[in-house]
Amino acid sequence: GKDKELIRDSWESLGKNKVPHGIVMFTRLFELDPALLSLFNYKTNCGVVPECLSSPEFLEHVTKVMLVIDAAVNHLDDLDSLEDFLLNLGRKHQAIGVKTQSFAVVGEALLYMLQCSLGTGYTAALRQAWLNLYAIVAAAMTRGWAK
Ligand code: HEM
């Protein structure tokens, strides 16, 4: 329906530039919760956000997150097919020490990035459509986390 159309249309150009948009998202994430930075114990040993965000491992994780969102957008008609992948992903983040509440903060950062990128295209309906989609992703990760 309308929600899927809003999501597909808005992701069309964003999805082609995953890294720059992902950086906006993660910059916002670390603003909202700087403590998340310490969960990335890559050997880069970076203390400040801008340094971290330009390290190759960080950019890879940014890309990984954007690819999960990309997969969700590409499977709007059969999100169930991502269930096993998302359960497993949630379990991995549990092992890393990420709390399930942090998944919601990522959602806020995602909305922030959409707002920045879409400008006047960021409508209440679009915001709600993305909230709903991300909630499905985060809920599956949370189920996997708790398993
Ligand atoms: C892996 C941290 C949220 C997708 C990882 C790793 C870390 C990490 C440290 C392992 C190292 C690496 O692969 O780079 C975090 C933190 C998050 C977060 C602190 C904050 C809440 C997310 C979210 C998604 C995601 C929301 C997707 C929607 C992935 C993927 C991997 C990964 C796909 C690779 C898993 C694999 O190796 O199979 N994450 N992550 N992450 N993360 Fe996250």
Tab-separated table of C-alpha atoms and ligand atoms in Angstrom:
chain	number	residue	atom	x	y	z
A	1	GLY	CA	0.000	0.000	0.000
A	2	LYS	CA	0.867	3.612	0.579
A	3	ASP	CA	3.441	2.887	3.316
A	4	LYS	CA	5.478	0.585	1.100
A	5	GLU	CA	5.434	3.160	-1.673
A	6	LEU	CA	6.656	5.889	0.712
A	7	ILE	CA	9.479	3.669	1.926
A	8	ARG	CA	10.557	2.466	-1.509
A	9	ASP	CA	10.490	5.955	-3.017
A	10	SER	CA	12.445	7.519	-0.164
A	11	TRP	CA	15.051	4.735	-0.120
A	12	GLU	CA	15.559	4.896	-3.886
A	13	SER	CA	18.328	7.488	-3.782
A	14	LEU	CA	19.447	6.998	-0.154
A	15	GLY	CA	20.186	3.328	-0.767
A	16	LYS	CA	22.556	4.256	-3.557
A	17	ASN	CA	24.705	6.279	-1.155
A	18	LYS	CA	24.846	4.035	1.871
A	19	VAL	CA	28.082	5.223	3.441
A	20	PRO	CA	27.457	8.994	3.567
A	21	HIS	CA	23.897	8.509	4.834
A	22	GLY	CA	25.031	5.849	7.256
A	23	ILE	CA	27.642	8.240	8.635
A	24	VAL	CA	24.954	10.870	9.299
A	25	MET	CA	22.981	8.180	11.104
A	26	PHE	CA	25.864	6.950	13.253
A	27	THR	CA	27.069	10.455	14.061
A	28	ARG	CA	23.578	11.051	15.433
A	29	LEU	CA	23.602	7.677	17.238
A	30	PHE	CA	26.776	8.537	19.136
A	31	GLU	CA	25.391	11.976	19.933
A	32	LEU	CA	22.319	10.322	21.456
A	33	ASP	CA	24.353	7.685	23.301
A	34	PRO	CA	28.140	8.206	23.351
A	35	ALA	CA	28.573	5.068	25.488
A	36	LEU	CA	27.787	2.943	22.418
A	37	LEU	CA	31.169	3.935	21.064
A	38	SER	CA	32.918	1.702	23.579
A	39	LEU	CA	31.139	-1.393	22.231
A	40	PHE	CA	33.149	-1.091	19.065
A	41	ASN	CA	36.405	-2.438	20.369
A	42	TYR	CA	38.156	-2.464	17.054
A	43	LYS	CA	41.902	-2.201	17.352
A	44	THR	CA	41.809	1.385	16.155
A	45	ASN	CA	41.623	2.555	19.778
A	46	CYS	CA	39.884	5.758	18.819
A	47	GLY	CA	38.489	7.990	21.490
A	48	VAL	CA	36.575	10.566	19.533
A	49	VAL	CA	33.641	10.127	17.242
A	50	PRO	CA	34.973	11.730	14.040
A	51	GLU	CA	38.118	9.575	14.186
A	52	CYS	CA	36.102	6.437	14.803
A	53	LEU	CA	33.680	7.155	12.033
A	54	SER	CA	36.453	7.324	9.483
A	55	SER	CA	38.064	4.046	10.507
A	56	PRO	CA	37.566	1.237	7.977
A	57	GLU	CA	35.907	-1.119	10.505
A	58	PHE	CA	33.395	1.532	11.433
A	59	LEU	CA	32.572	2.294	7.855
A	60	GLU	CA	32.112	-1.423	7.315
A	61	HIS	CA	29.636	-1.667	10.177
A	62	VAL	CA	27.836	1.420	8.891
A	63	THR	CA	27.583	-0.342	5.538
A	64	LYS	CA	26.379	-3.556	7.218
A	65	VAL	CA	23.581	-1.694	8.989
A	66	MET	CA	22.560	0.073	5.788
A	67	LEU	CA	22.518	-3.291	3.982
A	68	VAL	CA	20.140	-4.704	6.586
A	69	ILE	CA	17.830	-1.720	6.034
A	70	ASP	CA	18.222	-2.230	2.295
A	71	ALA	CA	17.207	-5.879	2.704
A	72	ALA	CA	14.143	-4.845	4.725
A	73	VAL	CA	13.116	-2.350	2.033
A	74	ASN	CA	13.595	-5.007	-0.643
A	75	HIS	CA	11.509	-7.536	1.309
A	76	LEU	CA	8.576	-5.348	2.330
A	77	ASP	CA	6.224	-7.985	0.925
A	78	ASP	CA	7.874	-10.884	2.721
A	79	LEU	CA	9.632	-9.576	5.815
A	80	ASP	CA	9.184	-13.020	7.382
A	81	SER	CA	11.907	-14.284	5.072
A	82	LEU	CA	14.386	-12.143	7.056
A	83	GLU	CA	13.306	-13.573	10.409
A	84	ASP	CA	16.120	-16.120	10.870
A	85	PHE	CA	18.744	-13.621	9.756
A	86	LEU	CA	17.432	-10.960	12.178
A	87	LEU	CA	17.147	-13.404	15.095
A	88	ASN	CA	20.745	-14.386	14.545
A	89	LEU	CA	21.778	-10.746	14.222
A	90	GLY	CA	20.102	-9.932	17.528
A	91	ARG	CA	21.865	-12.846	19.187
A	92	LYS	CA	25.225	-11.608	17.890
A	93	HIS	CA	24.585	-8.134	19.297
A	94	GLN	CA	23.650	-9.636	22.649
A	95	ALA	CA	27.064	-11.313	22.669
A	96	ILE	CA	28.737	-8.008	21.786
A	97	GLY	CA	27.052	-6.300	24.753
A	98	VAL	CA	24.510	-4.159	22.904
A	99	LYS	CA	21.333	-3.655	24.961
A	100	THR	CA	17.956	-4.013	23.248
A	101	GLN	CA	17.066	-0.413	24.229
A	102	SER	CA	19.938	0.671	21.989
A	103	PHE	CA	18.119	-0.754	18.964
A	104	ALA	CA	15.480	1.951	19.535
A	105	VAL	CA	18.178	4.634	19.613
A	106	VAL	CA	19.381	3.399	16.225
A	107	GLY	CA	15.785	3.879	15.075
A	108	GLU	CA	15.845	7.498	16.239
A	109	ALA	CA	19.136	8.015	14.428
A	110	LEU	CA	17.630	6.482	11.299
A	111	LEU	CA	14.703	8.924	11.425
A	112	TYR	CA	17.130	11.800	11.938
A	113	MET	CA	19.078	10.758	8.847
A	114	LEU	CA	15.858	10.495	6.823
A	115	GLN	CA	14.792	13.938	7.996
A	116	CYS	CA	18.154	15.445	7.020
A	117	SER	CA	18.162	13.798	3.609
A	118	LEU	CA	14.533	14.154	2.599
A	119	GLY	CA	13.828	17.687	3.817
A	120	THR	CA	10.197	18.535	3.017
A	121	GLY	CA	9.737	14.944	1.842
A	122	TYR	CA	9.972	13.904	5.474
A	123	THR	CA	6.248	13.910	6.219
A	124	ALA	CA	4.358	12.508	9.218
A	125	ALA	CA	3.130	9.610	7.060
A	126	LEU	CA	6.635	8.816	5.865
A	127	ARG	CA	8.014	8.999	9.392
A	128	GLN	CA	5.337	6.567	10.592
A	129	ALA	CA	5.939	4.171	7.713
A	130	TRP	CA	9.651	4.003	8.548
A	131	LEU	CA	8.942	3.705	12.271
A	132	ASN	CA	6.738	0.686	11.538
A	133	LEU	CA	9.336	-0.976	9.326
A	134	TYR	CA	12.198	-0.387	11.727
A	135	ALA	CA	10.047	-1.624	14.626
A	136	ILE	CA	9.651	-4.962	12.830
A	137	VAL	CA	13.419	-5.237	12.315
A	138	ALA	CA	14.204	-4.241	15.915
A	139	ALA	CA	11.539	-6.584	17.318
A	140	ALA	CA	13.018	-9.568	15.475
A	141	MET	CA	16.533	-8.642	16.648
A	142	THR	CA	15.179	-8.302	20.187
A	143	ARG	CA	13.592	-11.771	20.029
A	144	GLY	CA	16.921	-13.195	18.898
A	145	TRP	CA	18.736	-11.255	21.622
A	146	ALA	CA	16.555	-12.827	24.320
A	147	LYS	CA	16.849	-16.389	23.003
B	1	HEM	C1	28.122	-6.518	13.739
B	1	HEM	C2	27.974	-3.052	17.121
B	1	HEM	C3	23.442	-2.005	15.822
B	1	HEM	C4	24.011	-4.768	11.885
B	1	HEM	C5	28.451	-5.707	14.800
B	1	HEM	C6	29.692	-5.761	15.533
B	1	HEM	C7	29.678	-4.763	16.466
B	1	HEM	C8	28.392	-4.104	16.347
B	1	HEM	C9	30.766	-4.377	17.467
B	1	HEM	C10	30.831	-6.784	15.299
B	1	HEM	C11	31.931	-6.201	14.507
B	1	HEM	C12	31.518	-5.850	13.098
B	1	HEM	O1	30.955	-6.706	12.379
B	1	HEM	O2	31.734	-4.704	12.722
B	1	HEM	C13	26.726	-2.469	17.089
B	1	HEM	C14	26.252	-1.456	18.006
B	1	HEM	C15	24.985	-1.161	17.650
B	1	HEM	C16	24.650	-1.997	16.498
B	1	HEM	C17	27.053	-0.840	19.161
B	1	HEM	C18	24.100	-0.163	18.360
B	1	HEM	C19	22.875	-0.424	18.732
B	1	HEM	C20	23.184	-2.676	14.652
B	1	HEM	C21	21.941	-2.626	13.926
B	1	HEM	C22	22.100	-3.401	12.812
B	1	HEM	C23	23.449	-3.942	12.854
B	1	HEM	C24	20.689	-1.855	14.371
B	1	HEM	C25	21.140	-3.695	11.700
B	1	HEM	C26	19.934	-3.194	11.571
B	1	HEM	C27	25.165	-5.494	12.044
B	1	HEM	C28	25.610	-6.554	11.147
B	1	HEM	C29	26.779	-7.079	11.697
B	1	HEM	C30	27.049	-6.317	12.906
B	1	HEM	C31	24.914	-7.017	9.867
B	1	HEM	C32	27.607	-8.230	11.166
B	1	HEM	C33	27.133	-9.500	11.847
B	1	HEM	C34	27.892	-10.712	11.366
B	1	HEM	O3	29.121	-10.712	11.422
B	1	HEM	O4	27.221	-11.672	10.952
B	1	HEM	N1	27.666	-4.699	15.325
B	1	HEM	N2	25.740	-2.766	16.188
B	1	HEM	N3	24.079	-3.480	13.983
B	1	HEM	N4	26.056	-5.384	13.078
B	1	HEM	FE1	25.885	-4.083	14.640
